[in-house]
Amino acid sequence: MNAQIDHALEEIRRFRPSPEFAAQAVADEGLYDAARADRLEFWADQARTLLQWEKPFTRTLDWSNPPFAKWFDDGELNVAVNCLDRHVEAGLGDRVAIHWEGEPGDSRAITYAELTDEVKRAANTLTDLGVRSGDRVAIYLPMIPEAVVSMLAVARLGAIHSVVFGGFSADSLASRIDDAEASVVITADGGYRKGRVFPLKPVVDEALEKSAGSVRNVLVVKRGENEIGWNSDRDLWWHETVATASNEHEAQGFEAEHPLFILYTSGTTGKPKGILHTSGGYLTQAAFTQKNVFDLHPERDVYWCTADVGWITGHSYVVYGPLANGATQVLYEGTPDTPHPGRWWEIVEKYGVTILYTAPTAIRSFMKLGRQIPHEYNLRTLRLLGSVGEPINPEAWIWYRHVIGGGSIPVVDTWWQTETGAIMISALPGVTDLKPGSAQVPVPGVSIDILDDDGTAVEGEGGGLLVVTEPWPSMLRGIWGDPERFKETYWEKFGAAPDKTMYFAGDGARRDEDGDIWLLGRVDDVMNVSGHRLSTAEIESSLVAHPWTAEAAVVGASDETTGQAVVAFVILKASQAERVTDPAEASEELRRHVATQIGAIARPRQVFIVNELPKTRSGKIMRRLLRDLAEGREVGDTTTLADTSIMQVISAQVR
Ligand code: WTA
């Protein structure tokens, strides 16, 4: 009961910006006024003031063929120049762009001048390898500076990067390489994680054996010093090519709608979608939100976003947002608890981090460890905290603000997606009163609504489906190679008529009496584990691909630390009954199998071996009932099951 009262009290708690913070804040009410007065002119203005254009644009938005938007489309710019050269030309070459910290404790400080140089060299090397505008380059790297350099070098050439998170398996990497027909892969021998070197190049080798053969070259950074195989017709060392390449490179401007990157994400089907982002609009909104949501003062802040560059948060808020603003940031290679549980706080102290952006799952695991660990470090430099990836529960919000932030600094909860490219819903620090647990309000220039299942807007207080009602600059421009899937998945939820063209986010949301938005999690078969999106269907098809499996059903069960956890129910093939006698062993084997097929992040927390799955008369698996079981709840209404006694049988097997 007490916990419930606490919860309720916290939910209605509000925090006004302190006058000192507000006085120095980058953002002000005027941003909302300007966006309300003329949304398109507001974005045009941001694009002109935040970015350097080789050729100025005269058109802001072309929405004549929805849902295919074009922003600033007669303008030209070079994204890498915007992140690098122009800062050096403005006299900021000596400013540190990246304070890199390796997991074992080695470190490097890289200035804007040095980073620009390195990107030019890498661009020259990629050109030598035949990479041209529009070509795809896959990047499979640990969190080392070369990851940032590679992305920017690809962007500089007008080529398209596809970063694949280093935790993905050879199969996942191969399917992404094939889908995008990448001609070059950039990787490392290995990287540090949890105190050990994890190999990457061997995974690339294995992926390329499986792949269709578009890859001509593999560029390898030496990091782990681990033993690797070498194909001298194909493989090149970074330190023998990039390091010796010329640092002269003339960048050319590309059209604002020139593709910048593809990033794969899980959807409701088994096949990951290649989300496509383009240049001018993406960079405008990434730069705008970086500056205003994080109250960035590039001349004095030290910013740290803990996301891996393999995810959208790493793209927009490790690479493009901070660098477009000329910020100084920390880049950390390893895990939060290596070699000791205070590692993150040691880094905050060491570099004097002022702005920290991380995920609720991390905050909750620190809460579990207790406040004495962060209290051993000086965290007084922190002046703003951010959260992303999943709903942050009010308890975690309060803990974050008090224990990490010292009790009085703003915490911004930012809602957005791979598809939206940049932050869409968030308080503006110094302007908005903060409310723990709520992502609050759309950023200026973004139009959000909550609809019923039939597409009617929910007036005032109430819950429903989250939609974006107007195009926004950093919106996805498509799914690589699949325009139909793009339309169906995101734009035709409420019908295909032009007046129903609205972006369906796949999230449930509620508006409270103040108009603040609360995110309620996914409404489709997408799970959110530690802030990472995983597809139910993808894990099911991986389980079914195992020779022992006859049928599989996967659900996302709520988990105290990771938000959700993957729980699978598997029926083994009758033909395997003699071979597989120990269910515990079978379950272990299947967990391992998913980790090898997709990647360790997809490894189910539990695999239950059962004889039956709950199905409706039409044969549809009722995941809702399995979720009840996985969460240890009483099983809900079973009347629509073909056989209503099935759940008792399954419950007995699971317990
Ligand atoms: C969830 C990550 C609640 C949501 C940037 C969304 C959130 C999915 C929040 C996108 C938040 C992200 N509050 N839920 N502040 N931020 N989500 O593509 O379900 O990896 O649809 O992008 O994460 O995940 P993605």
XYZ file of C-alpha atoms and ligand atoms in Angstrom:
680
model
C 0.000 0.000 0.000
C 2.761 2.441 0.934
C 4.532 1.795 -2.313
C 1.326 2.547 -4.137
C 0.831 5.825 -2.327
C 4.433 6.755 -3.045
C 3.887 5.960 -6.652
C 0.757 8.079 -6.855
C 2.427 10.983 -5.081
C 5.384 10.864 -7.364
C 3.217 10.785 -10.428
C 1.622 14.094 -9.589
C 4.869 15.670 -8.510
C 6.052 18.636 -10.613
C 9.400 20.298 -10.726
C 9.689 23.900 -11.854
C 12.932 24.826 -13.597
C 15.236 26.600 -11.172
C 15.605 30.313 -11.956
C 19.382 29.862 -12.339
C 18.934 27.112 -14.888
C 16.220 28.977 -16.753
C 18.352 32.110 -16.924
C 21.094 30.351 -18.866
C 18.888 27.925 -20.835
C 19.307 27.611 -24.592
C 15.594 27.018 -25.176
C 12.780 29.440 -24.450
C 9.001 29.709 -24.877
C 9.620 31.589 -28.093
C 10.461 28.308 -29.844
C 6.936 27.033 -29.247
C 5.437 30.335 -30.358
C 7.466 30.374 -33.555
C 6.606 26.762 -34.388
C 2.913 27.403 -33.723
C 2.881 30.529 -35.819
C 4.417 28.838 -38.889
C 5.668 25.293 -38.503
C 7.403 25.090 -41.870
C 9.053 28.471 -41.551
C 10.200 27.424 -38.076
C 11.990 24.356 -39.467
C 13.374 26.309 -42.422
C 14.787 28.786 -39.971
C 16.391 26.011 -37.882
C 17.862 24.424 -41.014
C 19.367 27.748 -42.078
C 20.792 28.717 -38.696
C 22.035 25.336 -37.494
C 23.554 24.042 -40.725
C 25.911 25.175 -43.441
C 24.464 24.764 -46.931
C 26.599 24.554 -50.059
C 23.505 25.613 -51.960
C 20.684 27.233 -49.990
C 17.244 25.677 -50.283
C 14.177 27.593 -51.369
C 11.572 24.867 -50.762
C 10.918 23.655 -47.220
C 8.568 20.701 -47.584
C 7.175 18.797 -50.541
C 4.330 16.598 -49.295
C 2.612 16.245 -52.656
C 3.106 12.499 -52.684
C 2.488 11.306 -49.120
C 3.949 9.449 -47.293
C 7.070 10.272 -49.324
C 8.253 13.592 -47.932
C 10.989 15.839 -49.251
C 12.505 18.461 -46.981
C 14.684 21.343 -48.174
C 15.010 19.386 -51.388
C 16.568 21.975 -53.690
C 19.332 22.677 -51.162
C 22.736 20.990 -51.022
C 25.002 20.252 -48.090
C 27.693 17.877 -46.946
C 26.811 16.253 -43.627
C 30.431 15.552 -42.638
C 31.487 19.133 -43.375
C 28.683 20.254 -41.079
C 30.027 18.036 -38.319
C 33.716 18.819 -38.827
C 35.303 21.202 -41.328
C 33.097 24.170 -40.567
C 34.014 24.046 -36.877
C 37.701 23.947 -37.742
C 37.209 26.852 -40.160
C 35.459 28.742 -37.374
C 38.602 28.442 -35.255
C 37.465 25.569 -33.046
C 39.996 23.049 -34.354
C 41.635 22.696 -30.941
C 38.402 21.899 -29.124
C 38.177 18.269 -28.039
C 35.475 16.504 -30.035
C 35.881 13.111 -28.386
C 37.269 12.064 -25.032
C 37.510 8.378 -25.731
C 37.817 5.936 -22.859
C 38.657 2.311 -23.581
C 37.282 -0.317 -21.260
C 40.723 -1.349 -19.968
C 41.438 2.301 -19.108
C 43.394 3.483 -22.152
C 42.183 6.832 -23.463
C 42.519 9.318 -26.305
C 41.461 12.941 -26.672
C 40.662 13.855 -30.269
C 40.218 17.469 -31.316
C 37.951 18.672 -34.103
C 41.029 19.315 -36.266
C 42.302 15.767 -35.687
C 38.907 14.202 -36.252
C 38.496 16.143 -39.501
C 41.904 14.959 -40.647
C 41.158 11.356 -39.825
C 37.797 11.475 -41.612
C 39.454 12.923 -44.710
C 42.022 10.117 -44.693
C 39.336 7.497 -44.278
C 37.304 9.095 -47.087
C 40.362 8.867 -49.345
C 40.879 5.211 -48.443
C 37.234 4.379 -49.133
C 37.491 6.194 -52.465
C 40.548 4.059 -53.288
C 38.419 1.020 -52.505
C 35.905 2.166 -55.085
C 33.244 3.557 -52.747
C 31.161 6.180 -54.561
C 28.120 8.296 -53.793
C 25.105 6.066 -53.120
C 27.179 2.914 -52.402
C 26.518 1.069 -49.156
C 29.189 0.469 -46.524
C 28.523 -1.824 -43.553
C 30.139 -0.853 -40.247
C 30.604 -3.509 -37.553
C 32.785 -1.935 -34.906
C 33.131 -1.595 -31.150
C 32.722 1.819 -29.493
C 36.056 3.190 -30.637
C 36.729 6.532 -32.355
C 37.089 4.741 -35.691
C 33.348 3.993 -35.563
C 32.589 7.720 -35.631
C 35.316 8.327 -38.208
C 33.929 5.594 -40.467
C 30.368 6.892 -40.369
C 31.484 10.427 -41.178
C 33.865 9.292 -43.929
C 31.043 7.385 -45.612
C 28.739 10.403 -45.235
C 31.403 12.710 -46.622
C 31.456 10.705 -49.868
C 27.681 10.691 -50.156
C 27.780 6.932 -49.630
C 25.309 5.251 -47.263
C 26.338 3.621 -43.996
C 24.640 0.659 -42.434
C 25.955 0.276 -38.900
C 25.356 -3.160 -37.420
C 25.567 -3.423 -33.619
C 28.650 -5.439 -32.615
C 26.504 -7.811 -30.553
C 24.701 -9.165 -33.603
C 25.540 -12.615 -34.912
C 27.108 -13.602 -38.241
C 23.657 -14.495 -39.596
C 22.181 -11.127 -38.646
C 25.191 -9.333 -40.095
C 25.017 -11.365 -43.326
C 21.332 -10.626 -43.875
C 21.936 -6.902 -43.353
C 24.929 -6.906 -45.707
C 22.865 -8.696 -48.342
C 19.756 -6.569 -47.990
C 21.783 -3.390 -48.550
C 24.273 -5.007 -50.983
C 27.192 -3.446 -49.144
C 30.469 -3.318 -51.063
C 32.772 -2.700 -48.097
C 32.660 -3.766 -44.450
C 34.564 -1.819 -41.798
C 35.299 -3.834 -38.671
C 37.957 -4.443 -35.993
C 39.848 -7.532 -34.949
C 37.942 -7.278 -31.674
C 36.873 -4.929 -28.898
C 36.734 -4.939 -25.114
C 33.647 -6.015 -23.231
C 33.342 -7.208 -19.656
C 37.105 -7.367 -19.292
C 37.690 -9.578 -22.302
C 38.281 -9.138 -26.000
C 35.284 -10.143 -28.049
C 36.192 -11.034 -31.610
C 34.512 -9.170 -34.490
C 36.538 -9.955 -37.608
C 35.858 -13.709 -37.316
C 32.132 -12.914 -37.250
C 32.550 -10.856 -40.422
C 34.439 -13.743 -42.062
C 31.629 -16.103 -41.180
C 28.985 -13.637 -42.370
C 30.758 -13.221 -45.692
C 30.792 -16.970 -46.232
C 27.012 -16.903 -45.903
C 26.437 -13.688 -47.802
C 25.544 -13.310 -51.462
C 28.904 -11.775 -52.312
C 28.489 -8.005 -52.733
C 31.446 -7.258 -50.434
C 34.744 -6.499 -52.181
C 36.813 -5.357 -49.220
C 37.010 -5.562 -45.451
C 38.792 -2.738 -43.670
C 40.036 -3.838 -40.249
C 40.935 -1.662 -37.264
C 43.426 -3.200 -34.863
C 41.977 -2.954 -31.390
C 41.720 -6.298 -29.642
C 45.086 -7.687 -30.826
C 43.324 -11.019 -30.985
C 44.299 -13.696 -33.475
C 42.263 -13.395 -36.694
C 42.102 -15.001 -40.126
C 43.191 -12.952 -43.132
C 42.171 -12.961 -46.784
C 44.824 -10.863 -48.519
C 42.721 -10.381 -51.658
C 39.995 -8.769 -49.634
C 41.170 -7.583 -46.209
C 43.083 -4.399 -45.405
C 44.361 -2.986 -42.129
C 43.132 0.456 -41.167
C 46.570 1.408 -39.804
C 48.199 0.520 -43.122
C 45.688 2.348 -45.317
C 43.767 5.113 -43.552
C 46.735 6.119 -41.409
C 48.930 6.604 -44.468
C 46.302 8.157 -46.765
C 46.341 11.837 -47.635
C 44.531 14.222 -45.297
C 43.494 16.420 -48.196
C 39.947 15.800 -49.253
C 37.624 18.195 -51.009
C 34.063 17.476 -49.915
C 31.196 17.999 -52.305
C 27.646 19.069 -51.475
C 24.821 16.572 -51.924
C 21.125 17.167 -52.287
C 19.262 17.459 -49.003
C 17.332 14.281 -49.792
C 20.500 12.317 -50.557
C 20.452 9.097 -48.481
C 22.660 9.210 -45.391
C 22.180 5.867 -43.703
C 20.203 2.686 -43.335
C 19.630 1.295 -39.862
C 17.901 -2.031 -39.361
C 15.298 -2.420 -36.693
C 12.857 -5.099 -35.612
C 9.297 -4.986 -36.785
C 6.339 -7.252 -36.332
C 7.510 -9.709 -38.982
C 10.602 -11.886 -38.840
C 12.622 -9.735 -41.233
C 14.333 -6.604 -39.850
C 13.503 -3.404 -41.710
C 16.193 -1.169 -43.171
C 15.061 2.265 -42.031
C 16.286 4.906 -44.469
C 17.293 8.407 -43.425
C 18.423 11.259 -45.642
C 20.652 14.258 -45.088
C 19.283 17.793 -44.636
C 16.108 17.158 -42.663
C 17.696 14.496 -40.487
C 20.645 16.681 -39.561
C 18.403 19.692 -38.904
C 16.256 17.922 -36.334
C 19.172 16.012 -34.775
C 21.068 19.287 -34.340
C 18.001 21.208 -33.113
C 17.035 18.675 -30.458
C 20.645 18.146 -29.371
C 20.929 21.833 -28.685
C 17.548 22.538 -27.124
C 16.595 19.305 -25.353
C 20.059 18.891 -23.847
C 20.585 22.597 -23.263
C 23.913 22.258 -25.013
C 26.499 24.980 -24.516
C 29.265 23.606 -26.732
C 31.890 25.985 -25.362
C 31.635 24.610 -21.831
C 29.670 21.372 -21.712
C 31.037 17.840 -21.612
C 28.296 15.647 -22.943
C 28.021 11.879 -22.625
C 25.489 9.647 -24.314
C 26.043 6.041 -23.291
C 24.351 4.471 -26.337
C 26.249 2.304 -28.786
C 26.615 3.698 -32.318
C 24.904 0.515 -33.483
C 21.542 1.980 -32.413
C 19.695 5.095 -33.541
C 20.521 6.874 -30.281
C 24.192 6.432 -31.138
C 23.629 7.780 -34.642
C 21.695 10.899 -33.668
C 23.110 11.680 -30.212
C 26.658 10.322 -30.313
C 27.557 11.187 -33.886
C 25.380 13.681 -35.762
C 23.711 15.817 -33.066
C 26.748 16.532 -30.881
C 29.209 16.977 -33.739
C 26.905 19.215 -35.792
C 26.822 21.460 -32.715
C 30.590 21.364 -32.146
C 30.196 19.689 -28.753
C 32.811 17.959 -26.616
C 31.734 14.467 -25.698
C 32.787 11.268 -23.987
C 32.815 7.979 -25.877
C 33.174 4.851 -23.767
C 33.977 1.440 -25.161
C 32.877 -0.951 -22.475
C 30.267 -2.093 -20.004
C 29.127 -0.064 -16.965
C 30.506 -2.543 -14.436
C 33.983 -3.275 -15.770
C 36.359 -3.461 -14.055
C 34.228 -2.246 -11.121
C 30.597 -1.186 -10.574
C 31.518 2.484 -10.259
C 33.034 2.677 -13.741
C 30.479 5.115 -15.216
C 30.695 7.464 -12.258
C 34.469 7.336 -12.399
C 34.185 8.482 -16.032
C 31.794 11.303 -15.131
C 34.298 12.466 -12.520
C 37.351 12.045 -14.745
C 36.004 14.134 -17.633
C 33.736 16.445 -15.658
C 30.655 15.319 -17.561
C 27.894 17.927 -17.451
C 25.136 16.237 -19.507
C 24.376 12.523 -19.270
C 21.966 10.688 -21.591
C 21.171 7.047 -20.859
C 18.422 4.412 -20.628
C 16.061 3.554 -17.751
C 17.327 -0.029 -17.709
C 20.796 1.223 -16.770
C 19.368 3.493 -14.106
C 17.369 0.627 -12.607
C 20.382 -1.633 -12.440
C 22.336 1.100 -10.640
C 19.407 1.520 -8.241
C 19.707 -2.155 -7.399
C 23.398 -1.777 -6.596
C 22.654 1.094 -4.259
C 23.542 4.747 -3.918
C 26.810 4.161 -2.106
C 28.526 3.354 -5.412
C 27.818 6.649 -7.240
C 28.349 8.484 -3.926
C 32.009 7.530 -3.972
C 32.532 9.838 -6.946
C 32.280 13.542 -7.553
C 29.243 13.953 -9.781
C 28.740 17.646 -9.071
C 29.614 18.680 -12.625
C 26.368 17.120 -13.874
C 23.722 19.719 -14.695
C 21.278 17.834 -16.953
C 20.152 14.221 -17.225
C 18.340 12.516 -20.092
C 16.516 9.232 -20.520
C 15.532 7.263 -23.621
C 14.480 3.893 -24.927
C 11.564 2.877 -22.741
C 9.198 4.435 -20.255
C 11.052 5.596 -17.153
C 9.107 4.716 -14.034
C 8.715 7.631 -11.587
C 10.816 5.815 -8.943
C 13.752 5.527 -11.334
C 13.277 9.148 -12.469
C 13.424 10.372 -8.873
C 16.421 8.206 -8.063
C 18.241 9.466 -11.165
C 17.549 13.082 -10.264
C 18.486 12.690 -6.618
C 21.285 10.177 -6.438
C 23.020 10.947 -9.738
C 21.881 14.527 -10.211
C 22.165 15.726 -6.616
C 18.464 16.559 -6.328
C 17.855 19.718 -8.278
C 18.881 19.334 -11.908
C 16.478 18.686 -14.819
C 15.764 15.165 -16.065
C 14.364 14.994 -19.592
C 12.546 11.869 -20.719
C 12.804 11.749 -24.512
C 10.465 9.684 -26.679
C 11.417 8.855 -30.228
C 12.283 5.915 -32.511
C 14.693 4.682 -35.164
C 12.025 5.788 -37.629
C 11.596 9.297 -36.263
C 15.367 9.893 -36.481
C 15.396 12.422 -33.658
C 13.608 13.316 -30.424
C 9.867 13.950 -30.856
C 8.477 14.244 -27.334
C 10.382 15.772 -24.430
C 10.316 18.594 -21.962
C 12.557 21.542 -22.787
C 14.840 22.095 -19.794
C 14.533 25.522 -18.306
C 11.115 25.959 -19.923
C 8.831 23.021 -19.109
C 7.790 21.997 -15.596
C 9.000 18.420 -15.214
C 6.759 15.499 -14.356
C 8.470 12.185 -13.443
C 7.326 9.284 -15.605
C 5.839 11.342 -18.419
C 7.650 12.170 -21.672
C 5.406 15.255 -21.596
C 5.112 17.396 -24.732
C 6.028 17.324 -28.435
C 9.162 19.299 -29.230
C 8.455 22.542 -31.107
C 7.546 21.855 -34.737
C 6.313 18.301 -34.090
C 2.601 17.406 -34.120
C 1.506 14.462 -32.014
C -1.940 13.082 -31.309
C -3.576 10.103 -29.614
C -6.197 8.174 -31.587
C -8.727 5.428 -30.990
C -8.417 2.135 -32.824
C -10.712 3.500 -35.511
C -8.650 6.629 -36.017
C -10.727 9.148 -34.062
C -8.735 11.626 -31.998
C -9.032 11.157 -28.242
C -10.136 14.515 -26.886
C -8.606 15.722 -23.652
C -7.647 13.101 -21.077
C -7.489 9.518 -22.286
C -5.510 6.727 -23.857
C -5.028 5.285 -27.331
C -2.488 4.989 -30.124
C 0.298 7.491 -30.583
C 0.492 9.123 -34.025
C 2.443 11.917 -35.650
C -0.003 13.991 -37.641
C 2.354 16.135 -39.737
C 5.595 15.270 -41.531
C 8.766 16.203 -39.622
C 12.284 16.855 -40.953
C 14.069 13.766 -39.572
C 11.304 11.320 -40.481
C 12.262 8.063 -42.130
C 12.048 8.282 -45.902
C 11.311 4.620 -46.413
C 12.259 1.020 -45.800
C 15.235 0.078 -47.927
C 13.981 -1.734 -51.012
C 10.393 -2.023 -49.794
C 8.175 1.041 -50.360
C 4.989 -1.014 -49.960
C 5.964 -2.245 -46.516
C 6.811 1.349 -45.594
C 3.308 2.530 -46.507
C 1.490 -0.368 -44.909
C 3.446 -0.475 -41.667
C 3.418 3.187 -40.794
C 0.887 5.120 -42.824
C -2.191 3.028 -43.523
C -3.191 1.955 -40.053
C -6.301 4.120 -40.243
C -6.963 3.633 -43.958
C -5.241 4.643 -47.166
C -7.250 7.850 -47.837
C -5.054 10.984 -47.993
C -6.793 12.599 -45.001
C -5.904 9.508 -42.947
C -2.213 9.756 -43.788
C -0.716 9.765 -40.354
C 2.379 8.158 -38.943
C 1.504 5.251 -36.659
C 4.294 4.782 -34.127
C 3.275 1.392 -32.720
C 3.172 2.782 -29.163
C 0.246 3.186 -26.819
C -0.021 6.499 -24.984
C -2.202 8.427 -22.566
C -2.781 12.149 -22.226
C -3.296 13.408 -18.671
C -5.340 16.323 -17.413
C -2.488 18.766 -18.099
C -2.069 17.546 -21.664
C 1.165 15.685 -20.830
C 1.842 12.446 -22.711
C 2.632 9.166 -20.951
C 4.022 6.317 -23.057
C 2.503 2.933 -22.341
C 4.686 0.569 -24.381
C 4.292 -1.158 -27.727
C 0.901 -2.161 -29.025
C 2.330 -4.587 -31.599
C 4.474 -7.725 -31.364
C 7.630 -5.788 -30.728
C 9.350 -6.241 -27.364
C 11.536 -3.726 -25.614
C 14.364 -5.395 -23.711
C 16.815 -3.021 -22.020
C 15.686 -0.338 -24.442
C 16.383 -2.574 -27.462
C 13.683 -3.499 -29.881
C 13.198 -7.184 -30.534
C 10.630 -8.875 -32.703
C 8.503 -11.699 -31.343
C 8.246 -13.191 -34.836
C 11.990 -13.065 -35.451
C 12.793 -14.984 -32.267
C 10.007 -17.468 -32.955
C 11.340 -18.199 -36.405
C 14.814 -18.633 -34.990
C 13.475 -21.152 -32.446
C 11.553 -23.019 -35.121
C 14.706 -23.224 -37.250
C 16.235 -25.463 -34.580
C 15.928 -29.159 -35.492
C 14.338 -30.012 -32.124
C 11.528 -27.471 -32.328
C 8.043 -28.209 -33.604
C 6.369 -24.957 -32.546
C 7.298 -21.852 -30.604
C 5.599 -18.812 -29.104
C 7.458 -15.833 -27.694
C 6.195 -13.102 -25.389
C 7.709 -10.042 -23.745
C 7.216 -10.406 -20.001
C 7.724 -7.445 -17.713
C 11.087 -7.494 -15.950
C 12.191 -5.330 -13.067
C 15.541 -4.394 -14.570
C 15.307 -4.792 -18.329
C 11.737 -3.493 -18.724
C 10.724 -6.563 -20.659
C 12.345 -9.966 -21.020
C 12.025 -12.569 -23.757
C 10.122 -15.655 -22.620
C 9.583 -18.556 -25.017
C 7.250 -21.539 -24.977
C 8.414 -24.392 -27.175
C 6.917 -27.688 -28.257
C 9.595 -30.207 -29.189
C 9.206 -32.527 -32.168
C 7.835 -35.948 -31.274
C 10.645 -37.470 -33.326
C 13.175 -35.939 -30.924
C 11.519 -37.295 -27.774
C 14.107 -40.021 -27.342
C 17.126 -37.805 -27.932
C 15.973 -34.886 -25.837
C 14.934 -36.202 -22.479
C 16.008 -33.397 -20.187
C 13.836 -30.270 -20.586
C 16.396 -28.132 -18.752
C 19.047 -29.119 -21.238
C 16.716 -28.521 -24.189
C 15.837 -25.111 -22.875
C 19.525 -24.185 -22.417
C 20.325 -25.383 -25.936
C 17.499 -23.289 -27.425
C 18.552 -20.180 -25.524
C 22.057 -20.613 -26.870
C 20.700 -21.191 -30.346
C 18.808 -17.872 -30.427
C 21.892 -16.038 -29.168
C 23.981 -17.532 -31.958
C 21.390 -16.946 -34.636
C 20.365 -13.390 -33.802
C 22.710 -12.095 -31.117
C 23.129 -12.226 -27.362
C 20.548 -9.457 -26.806
C 17.827 -11.749 -28.154
C 18.670 -14.692 -25.861
C 15.432 -15.630 -24.069
C 15.424 -15.221 -20.295
C 13.451 -18.463 -20.136
C 12.481 -21.202 -22.539
C 9.649 -23.396 -21.277
C 9.270 -26.784 -22.905
C 5.543 -27.518 -23.163
C 3.264 -30.012 -24.909
C 0.671 -27.545 -26.118
C 0.213 -23.880 -26.942
C -3.016 -21.983 -26.277
C -4.787 -21.438 -29.586
C -8.077 -20.007 -30.719
C -10.380 -22.084 -32.913
C -8.844 -20.417 -35.949
C -5.399 -21.538 -34.769
C -4.059 -18.179 -33.563
C -1.723 -18.400 -30.579
C -3.072 -16.419 -27.618
C 0.075 -14.707 -26.446
C -1.853 -12.723 -23.852
C -2.378 -15.911 -21.829
C 1.262 -16.889 -22.131
C 2.239 -13.435 -20.931
C 0.051 -13.946 -17.857
C 1.946 -17.148 -17.152
C 5.362 -15.622 -17.786
C 4.585 -12.747 -15.440
C 3.323 -15.101 -12.740
C -0.218 -13.740 -12.883
C -3.467 -15.603 -12.759
C -4.308 -16.613 -16.304
C -6.974 -14.375 -17.896
C -10.089 -15.190 -19.878
C -9.671 -18.480 -21.750
C -13.149 -18.781 -23.261
C -12.000 -18.185 -26.833
C -9.538 -21.082 -26.693
C -10.289 -24.125 -28.832
C -9.591 -26.242 -25.765
C -10.176 -24.332 -22.537
C -8.346 -26.834 -20.333
C -5.054 -26.264 -22.158
C -3.863 -23.461 -19.904
C -4.043 -25.705 -16.845
C -1.854 -28.244 -18.575
C 0.645 -25.606 -19.651
C 0.680 -23.930 -16.227
C 1.471 -27.254 -14.607
C 4.366 -27.763 -17.009
C 5.748 -24.293 -16.468
C 5.589 -24.391 -12.660
C 10.340 2.943 -26.934
C 15.034 4.367 -29.495
C 8.772 5.311 -23.555
C 9.042 3.046 -27.719
C 15.226 5.888 -29.492
C 9.524 3.243 -29.150
C 10.182 4.851 -25.324
C 10.766 2.400 -29.171
C 10.922 6.030 -25.060
C 11.762 2.877 -30.194
C 10.522 6.846 -23.950
C 11.758 5.027 -26.781
N 9.448 6.436 -23.237
N 9.118 4.508 -24.565
N 11.178 7.942 -23.600
N 11.895 6.099 -25.985
N 10.739 4.244 -26.384
O 13.736 2.467 -32.446
O 8.331 1.843 -27.591
O 15.278 1.602 -30.646
O 8.583 2.837 -30.107
O 14.529 3.983 -30.727
O 11.316 2.499 -27.862
O 12.954 2.134 -30.098
P 14.166 2.480 -31.033
